[in-house]
């Protein structure tokens, strides 16, 4: 029972990570990777699959233009809602595979001065492999070290050059993440991770743009980024409830600022600091089923919305081999 | 096994990323080329603003066998023997057709300054003020009327300057340094065009002067560009110092003429006070029973340049003589049909319509539609290997026609004051930004039709393509949801008609004879 719960966590976590990291960044700035890169310290055993389904409601009514926080009645309040299906598969006990595909819908509140149509569609399909290198008792607690490699790429031809309604950055992304966690016997744990995000180019539908100078091409260079995350967590109620506080930082390594009262574009240098809270609960009565809820908000940033998002999700985990065995038995 | 999978995955990802490196050019990728022709009689062509090719005087040059000239030649050789890699890069950049480079600089500044002022905290708007260019907001707001005017004055000054240069070149017939001294290797394709005065210096000085007047905050940047360009003229082996000095004399003269016209062309009154704007709107309402409203929040009190229509045209005396017919009434079947058409486009947006809407959008923060057509012209000019004189002739007539068409378009916009789709269709949403001026006729349509007609005249073999692009640019605004279809179709006809006046003028300037 306890094992099952923990397994599902991975999936949950994954889901949550997507929501946490991803949405924000994705929204305006291109961070599909983040979203799809599992960054927790949990592993699913071999031959287990966890499916996740979450709904995320994000919103902002101000954004940073460079470092200046402003409102803009042309876009008023922008809502971004995301449905995220995801699957986590235990290939080996120390090697998990993840796949995810968010569906995103954006729109401005009424009234607004711009009368722009929002956007909707499937965003980026993401794949990730997570490998657990260390999992051992150290002192009175348990130390875990992992590495994750992720890749995501646009699933549809959505237009990334349509800020702030674009549903994603429109560029392929490759990420490498290192994760370390230490859990005390009291079931308090601390986790930290660092990742580098290599973002490719996104193709606009115009062949000229300004990025501190003229560019005679439709290709826009989406800046690479570093991201750091620190998480404080605690298991409660016989390991059925998990609470986490998170802090995330993302910093682009290049890029330009949004110009005065002008639209953002994929080439912008983005930075943000975000804090979040999440709770995950695993039902004792229904084997393999869990729920997750979270809230995040950006507290500081550059060329990003002052975004907050709240999400809910369901996870269900099952053992592929075992199920087949049970079926056979019934016959 | 685990490690192998992992390593393979990472390797695959890195290869994928590396293979995606893109070339992102910042200017048209051409270097010097052999001109398709030399136009030895170009000095006899009729300038736009100057009296004639002979009207700007420069001193007679020293003969190539004079000591003074030999000293200048030694100066060239000395400089060339100490050339740095940066200077070599500058020579490759400027090429032997630098009017295209200065046009690109103008486009870059337009894109940099095409930023609409946002509202103040109290809901008011502050307009850019040439008396206080730093702002905020910075001066200028390089919107399409401002952009087309800047491009027209620069191109006209360049063209007039090169007619003068060609006149003196073939009057004095002083050979270029590389032709006089076989030890000097010219950086570009050699030709027989006399080098006194330097046509490159005319272009550099005239362009810098016009752009500095149009973009005063860029004075330092533009001076740096001029300095680099003038230096590269000597280092290329194409000019001695007296060639360059004479060229800058002409550049100063033609830019002064152009800027004198600009200061009195009525542009300073184009952005009216609210009272004038309100009376223009009321007049339209009284006349037609409709008026365009700005729907931004907070509302902009005055539309963009209501009196741009009163700016002096290049080739037409009376702007009302080319005013299009009235748009459909608000209760007409034609308008009702268009409402359904726009709703249908919005509800059934296709990838192709979206691509067209975005490709031609050229909105805030870009080089505007006039800039887009200059870019198209630049690419054609290089492809067809036009010489500098033909290059500036093409750009001058095209930008004169674009500016005239814009003036005519703005006359229609504020005379008819026709509402935009978002004003007449309840709940309508667009994929392009609705601009701050009335709908009829479409600026994109008029600008593009005028530009395409001049390019069709200069490059007859490209006529079909140019006109097709102009029509695509026109319909792009309907796909974007911000124009009625008749804004686009009538605007296209309007642009073609207006351009004809400039084309007729071009046909009589002596170049076609």
Short mmCIF file of C-alpha atoms in Angstrom, two decimals, chain A residues 70 73-74 92 94-95 110-118 127 129 131 147-151 157-159 162 172 174 176 198-201 205-210 212-217 219 259-262, chain B residues 2-3 5-6 9-10 13-14 16-17 20-28 104 107-108 111-112 115-119 295-297 300 351 354-355 358-359 364-367 372 375 422 428-433:
data_model
loop_
_atom_site.label_atom_id
_atom_site.label_comp_id
_atom_site.label_asym_id
_atom_site.label_seq_id
_atom_site.Cartn_x
_atom_site.Cartn_y
_atom_site.Cartn_z
CA UNK A 70 2.96 47.17 -15.77
CA UNK A 73 -5.76 47.26 -20.78
CA UNK A 74 -5.16 46.21 -24.37
CA UNK A 92 13.61 -0.27 -14.72
CA UNK A 94 16.14 3.13 -11.59
CA UNK A 95 15.02 4.34 -15.02
CA UNK A 110 -13.75 41.45 -21.12
CA UNK A 111 -13.60 44.33 -21.53
CA UNK A 112 -10.22 44.76 -23.16
CA UNK A 113 -8.91 47.37 -25.55
CA UNK A 114 -7.26 45.06 -28.06
CA UNK A 115 -10.11 42.73 -29.10
CA UNK A 116 -7.58 40.06 -29.90
CA UNK A 117 -8.65 36.48 -30.39
CA UNK A 118 -7.13 34.05 -27.93
CA UNK A 127 9.58 13.06 -23.35
CA UNK A 129 14.12 9.87 -19.01
CA UNK A 131 17.83 7.90 -13.93
CA UNK A 147 19.53 12.98 -13.40
CA UNK A 148 16.87 13.71 -15.97
CA UNK A 149 17.15 14.31 -19.69
CA UNK A 150 14.15 15.77 -21.44
CA UNK A 151 13.13 16.71 -24.94
CA UNK A 157 1.88 24.52 -35.81
CA UNK A 158 0.68 26.94 -33.17
CA UNK A 159 2.09 30.46 -33.56
CA UNK A 162 1.58 35.89 -30.88
CA UNK A 172 12.36 22.34 -29.51
CA UNK A 174 16.50 19.74 -24.64
CA UNK A 176 19.50 18.13 -18.46
CA UNK A 198 18.76 24.39 -24.51
CA UNK A 199 16.10 26.01 -26.61
CA UNK A 200 16.14 25.93 -30.37
CA UNK A 201 14.58 28.34 -32.83
CA UNK A 205 5.09 33.80 -39.89
CA UNK A 206 6.91 37.02 -40.79
CA UNK A 207 10.44 37.18 -42.15
CA UNK A 208 11.55 40.38 -40.44
CA UNK A 209 11.70 41.28 -36.78
CA UNK A 210 13.58 43.67 -34.50
CA UNK A 212 18.10 45.20 -30.87
CA UNK A 213 18.63 45.37 -34.61
CA UNK A 214 17.04 44.06 -37.78
CA UNK A 215 16.66 40.35 -38.45
CA UNK A 216 15.81 39.29 -41.99
CA UNK A 217 14.51 35.84 -41.20
CA UNK A 219 13.62 32.17 -37.33
CA UNK A 259 9.91 47.29 -25.63
CA UNK A 260 7.68 49.98 -24.18
CA UNK A 261 3.99 49.09 -24.49
CA UNK A 262 4.93 46.60 -27.19
CA UNK B 2 20.89 1.79 -18.24
CA UNK B 3 23.81 4.06 -18.84
CA UNK B 5 20.28 4.18 -23.00
CA UNK B 6 20.84 7.35 -21.14
CA UNK B 9 19.30 9.72 -25.42
CA UNK B 10 21.51 12.66 -24.54
CA UNK B 13 19.20 15.37 -28.15
CA UNK B 14 22.45 17.24 -28.61
CA UNK B 16 19.19 17.37 -32.84
CA UNK B 17 19.87 20.76 -31.29
CA UNK B 20 19.02 23.21 -35.79
CA UNK B 21 21.50 26.10 -35.89
CA UNK B 22 19.98 28.76 -38.08
CA UNK B 23 21.43 31.63 -40.01
CA UNK B 24 19.76 34.82 -38.82
CA UNK B 25 20.98 37.57 -41.18
CA UNK B 26 20.82 41.19 -40.04
CA UNK B 27 21.03 42.62 -43.55
CA UNK B 28 20.60 41.46 -47.10
CA UNK B 104 18.40 49.07 -44.38
CA UNK B 107 14.34 50.39 -41.92
CA UNK B 108 16.11 49.43 -38.72
CA UNK B 111 11.45 49.37 -36.56
CA UNK B 112 13.22 50.70 -33.47
CA UNK B 115 6.52 52.03 -30.80
CA UNK B 116 3.13 53.51 -29.96
CA UNK B 117 3.06 55.56 -26.74
CA UNK B 118 1.19 53.83 -23.94
CA UNK B 119 -1.19 55.57 -21.56
CA UNK B 295 -11.93 51.40 -28.87
CA UNK B 296 -8.70 51.21 -26.89
CA UNK B 297 -8.73 51.38 -23.10
CA UNK B 300 -6.96 57.51 -27.51
CA UNK B 351 -3.20 28.08 -41.69
CA UNK B 354 -3.18 33.15 -40.79
CA UNK B 355 0.21 33.00 -42.49
CA UNK B 358 1.02 37.64 -40.21
CA UNK B 359 3.44 37.83 -43.12
CA UNK B 364 4.10 47.98 -34.29
CA UNK B 365 7.79 47.40 -33.70
CA UNK B 366 8.46 46.49 -37.34
CA UNK B 367 9.59 48.41 -40.43
CA UNK B 372 8.50 45.94 -46.23
CA UNK B 375 13.09 45.52 -48.40
CA UNK B 422 -14.55 45.54 -34.23
CA UNK B 428 -15.70 40.43 -32.93
CA UNK B 429 -12.13 39.38 -32.22
CA UNK B 430 -9.11 39.70 -34.51
CA UNK B 431 -5.73 38.06 -34.95
CA UNK B 432 -4.13 41.35 -36.02
CA UNK B 433 -3.99 44.57 -34.02
#
